[in-house]
Amino acid sequence: MKNYQGIVFDLDGVICSTDRFHYLAWKKLADRLGIPFDEQVNNRLRGVSRMDSLEIILEKSPRTYTQEEKEKFAEEKNAAYRELLGEMSPADLSVEVRDTLDTLRFRGYLLAIGSSSKNTPFILERIGLGNYFDAVSDGNNISHSKPDPEVFLKGAEMIGLDPEVCAVVEDAHAGVEGAVRGGFACAAMGDARDDPRAQWHLNSFSDLKDIFL
Ligand code: BG6
Ligand code: MG
């Protein structure tokens, strides 16, 4: 195998599980606006930025909204979402994830985050990983969301590595696409596990220990 030196991790659905919170917060907004919203629509939001997610939800709206209204809706959803995130604690970081990250670090890999979420610093803080990663590239430092590769390219740049020697770990099809477009090898898990564009298909996060030796 190639000599990989760094790993860029997606956050939501890879390091921790925030799916339910996203769902509940979007559902609250959709219900208020009288827009049908279910788990199936929620699945389409995985890896997609907040504003792009809102556009997907509004596809089923009987009326159109101005940009200003849309920004208010996104803020409303985020306030509800952050309230739910406030309930998270280091107990929401699984032993499996923590142990795998520690093992990879011990083996000498540089570890970065590549997430579309603007709440990344808050979430990392909540689960006790506030200062853990060598670099954090997130929704606050990019202008193009996944499937654009920007967030991963910036993450690799922050740890001083070329994409060719970095792998990306993703649970969203949009993220796998972004990784591959950016020239990264990708380990896919969860919803995106069987994505044929990924080089590795993980049944579990700890499978990474058998890949990056
Ligand atoms: C991604 C999630 O990590 O972040 C998406 O998978 C979410 O569902 C996106 O829309 C943006 O998150 P935030 O926290 O900036 O609203
Ligand atoms: Mg994800």
mmCIF file of C-alpha atoms and ligand atoms in Angstrom:
data_model
loop_
_atom_site.group_PDB
_atom_site.id
_atom_site.type_symbol
_atom_site.label_atom_id
_atom_site.label_comp_id
_atom_site.label_asym_id
_atom_site.label_seq_id
_atom_site.Cartn_x
_atom_site.Cartn_y
_atom_site.Cartn_z
ATOM 1 C CA MET A 1 0.000 0.000 0.000
ATOM 2 C CA LYS A 2 0.969 3.606 -0.618
ATOM 3 C CA ASN A 3 2.743 5.410 2.179
ATOM 4 C CA TYR A 4 -0.069 7.535 3.611
ATOM 5 C CA GLN A 5 0.923 10.238 6.071
ATOM 6 C CA GLY A 6 -2.329 11.938 6.985
ATOM 7 C CA ILE A 7 -6.031 11.229 7.409
ATOM 8 C CA VAL A 8 -8.825 13.789 6.989
ATOM 9 C CA PHE A 9 -12.001 12.858 8.831
ATOM 10 C CA ASP A 10 -15.501 14.053 8.185
ATOM 11 C CA LEU A 11 -17.128 14.919 11.524
ATOM 12 C CA ASP A 12 -20.901 14.303 11.512
ATOM 13 C CA GLY A 13 -21.558 10.585 11.142
ATOM 14 C CA VAL A 14 -17.872 9.652 11.265
ATOM 15 C CA ILE A 15 -16.405 10.974 14.517
ATOM 16 C CA CYS A 16 -19.760 11.435 16.217
ATOM 17 C CA SER A 17 -23.442 11.067 15.513
ATOM 18 C CA THR A 18 -25.447 14.292 15.114
ATOM 19 C CA ASP A 19 -27.933 13.000 12.519
ATOM 20 C CA ARG A 20 -30.830 12.843 14.950
ATOM 21 C CA PHE A 21 -30.242 16.423 16.096
ATOM 22 C CA HIS A 22 -30.124 17.704 12.498
ATOM 23 C CA TYR A 23 -33.328 15.805 11.800
ATOM 24 C CA LEU A 24 -35.181 17.150 14.829
ATOM 25 C CA ALA A 25 -34.106 20.741 14.202
ATOM 26 C CA TRP A 26 -35.033 20.687 10.489
ATOM 27 C CA LYS A 27 -38.293 18.894 11.299
ATOM 28 C CA LYS A 28 -39.284 21.653 13.726
ATOM 29 C CA LEU A 29 -38.767 24.285 11.034
ATOM 30 C CA ALA A 30 -40.446 22.239 8.298
ATOM 31 C CA ASP A 31 -43.485 21.593 10.513
ATOM 32 C CA ARG A 32 -43.821 25.292 11.269
ATOM 33 C CA LEU A 33 -43.723 26.102 7.548
ATOM 34 C CA GLY A 34 -46.077 23.244 6.659
ATOM 35 C CA ILE A 35 -43.498 21.467 4.496
ATOM 36 C CA PRO A 36 -43.387 17.645 4.437
ATOM 37 C CA PHE A 37 -40.090 16.373 5.851
ATOM 38 C CA ASP A 38 -39.043 12.852 6.747
ATOM 39 C CA GLU A 39 -35.959 10.681 7.288
ATOM 40 C CA GLN A 40 -35.658 10.150 3.531
ATOM 41 C CA VAL A 41 -35.284 13.868 2.859
ATOM 42 C CA ASN A 42 -32.963 14.066 5.888
ATOM 43 C CA ASN A 43 -30.678 11.469 4.294
ATOM 44 C CA ARG A 44 -30.196 13.779 1.317
ATOM 45 C CA LEU A 45 -28.803 16.453 3.650
ATOM 46 C CA ARG A 46 -25.828 14.398 4.743
ATOM 47 C CA GLY A 47 -22.593 16.259 4.036
ATOM 48 C CA VAL A 48 -24.468 19.149 2.404
ATOM 49 C CA SER A 49 -24.073 22.734 3.731
ATOM 50 C CA ARG A 50 -26.766 24.397 5.841
ATOM 51 C CA MET A 51 -28.068 26.652 3.047
ATOM 52 C CA ASP A 52 -27.974 23.845 0.458
ATOM 53 C CA SER A 53 -29.847 21.639 2.944
ATOM 54 C CA LEU A 54 -32.523 24.318 3.312
ATOM 55 C CA GLU A 55 -32.925 24.485 -0.486
ATOM 56 C CA ILE A 56 -33.527 20.712 -0.547
ATOM 57 C CA ILE A 57 -36.189 21.040 2.168
ATOM 58 C CA LEU A 58 -37.860 23.947 0.364
ATOM 59 C CA GLU A 59 -38.228 21.829 -2.808
ATOM 60 C CA LYS A 60 -41.469 20.574 -1.244
ATOM 61 C CA SER A 61 -42.689 24.007 -0.161
ATOM 62 C CA PRO A 62 -45.916 25.258 -1.711
ATOM 63 C CA ARG A 63 -44.516 28.792 -1.853
ATOM 64 C CA THR A 64 -41.210 30.514 -2.536
ATOM 65 C CA TYR A 65 -39.209 32.613 -0.111
ATOM 66 C CA THR A 66 -36.803 35.556 -0.406
ATOM 67 C CA GLN A 67 -33.110 35.167 0.358
ATOM 68 C CA GLU A 68 -33.625 37.154 3.558
ATOM 69 C CA GLU A 69 -36.384 34.794 4.715
ATOM 70 C CA LYS A 70 -34.213 31.805 3.884
ATOM 71 C CA GLU A 71 -31.372 33.164 5.977
ATOM 72 C CA LYS A 72 -33.770 33.596 8.904
ATOM 73 C CA PHE A 73 -34.946 29.988 8.500
ATOM 74 C CA ALA A 74 -31.366 28.717 8.506
ATOM 75 C CA GLU A 75 -30.676 30.693 11.693
ATOM 76 C CA GLU A 76 -33.824 29.330 13.283
ATOM 77 C CA LYS A 77 -32.833 25.758 12.475
ATOM 78 C CA ASN A 78 -29.319 26.333 13.739
ATOM 79 C CA ALA A 79 -30.547 27.735 17.072
ATOM 80 C CA ALA A 80 -32.683 24.612 17.623
ATOM 81 C CA TYR A 81 -29.770 22.407 16.506
ATOM 82 C CA ARG A 82 -27.273 24.075 18.845
ATOM 83 C CA GLU A 83 -29.637 23.680 21.755
ATOM 84 C CA LEU A 84 -29.621 19.930 21.084
ATOM 85 C CA LEU A 85 -25.824 19.890 20.603
ATOM 86 C CA GLY A 86 -25.551 21.474 24.045
ATOM 87 C CA GLU A 87 -26.692 18.144 25.459
ATOM 88 C CA MET A 88 -23.622 16.379 24.039
ATOM 89 C CA SER A 89 -20.709 15.510 26.291
ATOM 90 C CA PRO A 90 -17.461 13.500 26.094
ATOM 91 C CA ALA A 91 -19.675 10.443 26.726
ATOM 92 C CA ASP A 92 -20.949 10.895 23.140
ATOM 93 C CA LEU A 93 -17.503 10.095 21.792
ATOM 94 C CA SER A 94 -17.381 6.323 21.484
ATOM 95 C CA VAL A 95 -14.530 4.343 22.966
ATOM 96 C CA GLU A 96 -14.052 2.803 19.509
ATOM 97 C CA VAL A 97 -13.521 6.169 17.816
ATOM 98 C CA ARG A 98 -11.262 7.492 20.566
ATOM 99 C CA ASP A 99 -9.155 4.345 20.635
ATOM 100 C CA THR A 100 -8.830 4.245 16.839
ATOM 101 C CA LEU A 101 -7.795 7.909 16.639
ATOM 102 C CA ASP A 102 -5.211 7.409 19.391
ATOM 103 C CA THR A 103 -3.816 4.333 17.623
ATOM 104 C CA LEU A 104 -3.520 6.144 14.272
ATOM 105 C CA ARG A 105 -1.824 9.087 15.934
ATOM 106 C CA PHE A 106 0.571 6.769 17.768
ATOM 107 C CA ARG A 107 1.457 5.202 14.406
ATOM 108 C CA GLY A 108 2.515 8.657 13.199
ATOM 109 C CA TYR A 109 -0.394 9.810 11.027
ATOM 110 C CA LEU A 110 -1.372 13.477 11.042
ATOM 111 C CA LEU A 111 -5.075 13.770 11.775
ATOM 112 C CA ALA A 112 -7.350 16.513 10.420
ATOM 113 C CA ILE A 113 -11.046 17.287 10.279
ATOM 114 C CA GLY A 114 -12.762 18.095 6.952
ATOM 115 C CA SER A 115 -16.391 18.952 7.714
ATOM 116 C CA SER A 116 -19.039 21.131 6.045
ATOM 117 C CA SER A 117 -20.365 22.119 9.450
ATOM 118 C CA LYS A 118 -19.937 25.619 10.844
ATOM 119 C CA ASN A 119 -20.633 24.077 14.249
ATOM 120 C CA THR A 120 -17.476 21.939 14.087
ATOM 121 C CA PRO A 121 -15.529 23.784 16.846
ATOM 122 C CA PHE A 122 -18.565 23.639 19.147
ATOM 123 C CA ILE A 123 -19.166 19.920 18.532
ATOM 124 C CA LEU A 124 -15.482 19.020 19.001
ATOM 125 C CA GLU A 125 -15.489 20.967 22.266
ATOM 126 C CA ARG A 126 -18.652 19.206 23.477
ATOM 127 C CA ILE A 127 -17.253 15.710 22.860
ATOM 128 C CA GLY A 128 -13.886 16.522 24.419
ATOM 129 C CA LEU A 129 -11.834 16.778 21.210
ATOM 130 C CA GLY A 130 -11.471 20.564 21.239
ATOM 131 C CA ASN A 131 -7.694 20.495 20.923
ATOM 132 C CA TYR A 132 -7.206 16.998 19.576
ATOM 133 C CA PHE A 133 -6.753 17.325 15.810
ATOM 134 C CA ASP A 134 -3.649 18.606 14.037
ATOM 135 C CA ALA A 135 -5.910 20.776 11.853
ATOM 136 C CA VAL A 136 -9.593 21.598 11.551
ATOM 137 C CA SER A 137 -10.994 22.544 8.154
ATOM 138 C CA ASP A 138 -14.731 23.199 8.326
ATOM 139 C CA GLY A 139 -17.721 25.167 7.081
ATOM 140 C CA ASN A 140 -16.155 28.360 8.449
ATOM 141 C CA ASN A 141 -13.144 28.360 6.142
ATOM 142 C CA ILE A 142 -14.593 27.303 2.793
ATOM 143 C CA SER A 143 -16.632 28.930 0.043
ATOM 144 C CA HIS A 144 -17.723 25.707 -1.695
ATOM 145 C CA SER A 145 -19.371 22.864 0.175
ATOM 146 C CA LYS A 146 -19.059 19.121 -0.546
ATOM 147 C CA PRO A 147 -19.166 17.593 -3.163
ATOM 148 C CA ASP A 148 -16.580 20.293 -3.895
ATOM 149 C CA PRO A 149 -13.171 19.091 -2.628
ATOM 150 C CA GLU A 150 -12.253 22.468 -1.053
ATOM 151 C CA VAL A 151 -12.740 21.474 2.611
ATOM 152 C CA PHE A 152 -10.464 18.420 2.214
ATOM 153 C CA LEU A 153 -7.834 20.271 0.172
ATOM 154 C CA LYS A 154 -7.649 22.973 2.854
ATOM 155 C CA GLY A 155 -7.434 20.313 5.584
ATOM 156 C CA ALA A 156 -4.516 18.600 3.820
ATOM 157 C CA GLU A 157 -2.819 21.943 3.259
ATOM 158 C CA MET A 158 -3.148 22.781 6.969
ATOM 159 C CA ILE A 159 -1.226 19.634 7.900
ATOM 160 C CA GLY A 160 1.291 20.327 5.138
ATOM 161 C CA LEU A 161 0.496 17.277 3.001
ATOM 162 C CA ASP A 162 -0.475 16.634 -0.622
ATOM 163 C CA PRO A 163 -3.779 14.816 -1.271
ATOM 164 C CA GLU A 164 -1.851 11.850 -2.710
ATOM 165 C CA VAL A 165 -0.494 10.973 0.736
ATOM 166 C CA CYS A 166 -3.761 11.619 2.605
ATOM 167 C CA ALA A 167 -6.913 9.554 2.943
ATOM 168 C CA VAL A 168 -10.399 10.899 3.657
ATOM 169 C CA VAL A 169 -12.939 9.115 5.870
ATOM 170 C CA GLU A 170 -16.557 9.832 4.919
ATOM 171 C CA ASP A 171 -20.144 8.711 5.559
ATOM 172 C CA ALA A 172 -21.797 10.856 2.864
ATOM 173 C CA HIS A 173 -21.876 10.281 -0.904
ATOM 174 C CA ALA A 174 -21.262 14.025 -1.390
ATOM 175 C CA GLY A 175 -18.143 13.651 0.755
ATOM 176 C CA VAL A 176 -16.840 10.611 -1.129
ATOM 177 C CA GLU A 177 -17.269 12.556 -4.370
ATOM 178 C CA GLY A 178 -15.422 15.559 -2.912
ATOM 179 C CA ALA A 179 -12.564 13.382 -1.708
ATOM 180 C CA VAL A 180 -12.126 11.636 -5.058
ATOM 181 C CA ARG A 181 -12.370 14.913 -6.996
ATOM 182 C CA GLY A 182 -9.664 16.325 -4.723
ATOM 183 C CA GLY A 183 -7.314 13.435 -5.504
ATOM 184 C CA PHE A 184 -7.694 11.652 -2.142
ATOM 185 C CA ALA A 185 -8.194 7.960 -1.534
ATOM 186 C CA CYS A 186 -11.412 7.548 0.430
ATOM 187 C CA ALA A 187 -12.576 5.186 3.171
ATOM 188 C CA ALA A 188 -16.376 5.114 3.126
ATOM 189 C CA MET A 189 -18.631 4.081 5.984
ATOM 190 C CA GLY A 190 -22.237 4.288 7.145
ATOM 191 C CA ASP A 191 -24.667 5.543 4.520
ATOM 192 C CA ALA A 192 -21.921 5.793 1.881
ATOM 193 C CA ARG A 193 -20.146 2.543 2.749
ATOM 194 C CA ASP A 194 -20.807 0.863 -0.593
ATOM 195 C CA ASP A 195 -20.049 3.911 -2.719
ATOM 196 C CA PRO A 196 -17.985 2.444 -5.603
ATOM 197 C CA ARG A 197 -15.808 5.572 -5.790
ATOM 198 C CA ALA A 198 -14.307 4.782 -2.387
ATOM 199 C CA GLN A 199 -11.146 2.698 -2.100
ATOM 200 C CA TRP A 200 -12.055 1.104 1.254
ATOM 201 C CA HIS A 201 -15.477 0.131 2.589
ATOM 202 C CA LEU A 202 -15.635 0.166 6.392
ATOM 203 C CA ASN A 203 -18.048 -1.874 8.444
ATOM 204 C CA SER A 204 -16.854 -0.072 11.491
ATOM 205 C CA PHE A 205 -14.614 2.923 12.298
ATOM 206 C CA SER A 206 -12.027 0.666 13.929
ATOM 207 C CA ASP A 207 -11.430 -1.050 10.542
ATOM 208 C CA LEU A 208 -9.120 1.917 9.922
ATOM 209 C CA LYS A 209 -6.604 0.271 12.256
ATOM 210 C CA ASP A 210 -6.303 -2.633 9.789
ATOM 211 C CA ILE A 211 -5.784 -0.293 6.823
ATOM 212 C CA PHE A 212 -3.401 2.363 8.145
ATOM 213 C CA LEU A 213 -0.681 0.296 9.730
HETATM 214 C C1 BG6 B 1 -22.518 18.293 7.652
HETATM 215 C C2 BG6 B 1 -23.791 17.520 7.870
HETATM 216 O O1 BG6 B 1 -21.487 17.734 8.397
HETATM 217 O O2 BG6 B 1 -22.700 19.647 8.053
HETATM 218 C C3 BG6 B 1 -24.938 18.206 7.124
HETATM 219 O O3 BG6 B 1 -23.631 16.205 7.380
HETATM 220 C C4 BG6 B 1 -25.047 19.658 7.575
HETATM 221 O O4 BG6 B 1 -26.145 17.512 7.355
HETATM 222 C C5 BG6 B 1 -23.717 20.350 7.351
HETATM 223 O O5 BG6 B 1 -26.079 20.338 6.848
HETATM 224 C C6 BG6 B 1 -23.724 21.809 7.811
HETATM 225 O O6 BG6 B 1 -23.846 21.846 9.197
HETATM 226 P P1 BG6 B 1 -24.002 23.151 10.061
HETATM 227 O O7 BG6 B 1 -23.661 22.686 11.449
HETATM 228 O O8 BG6 B 1 -23.032 24.175 9.558
HETATM 229 O O9 BG6 B 1 -25.405 23.629 9.937
HETATM 230 MG MG MG B 2 -20.881 13.105 7.549
#
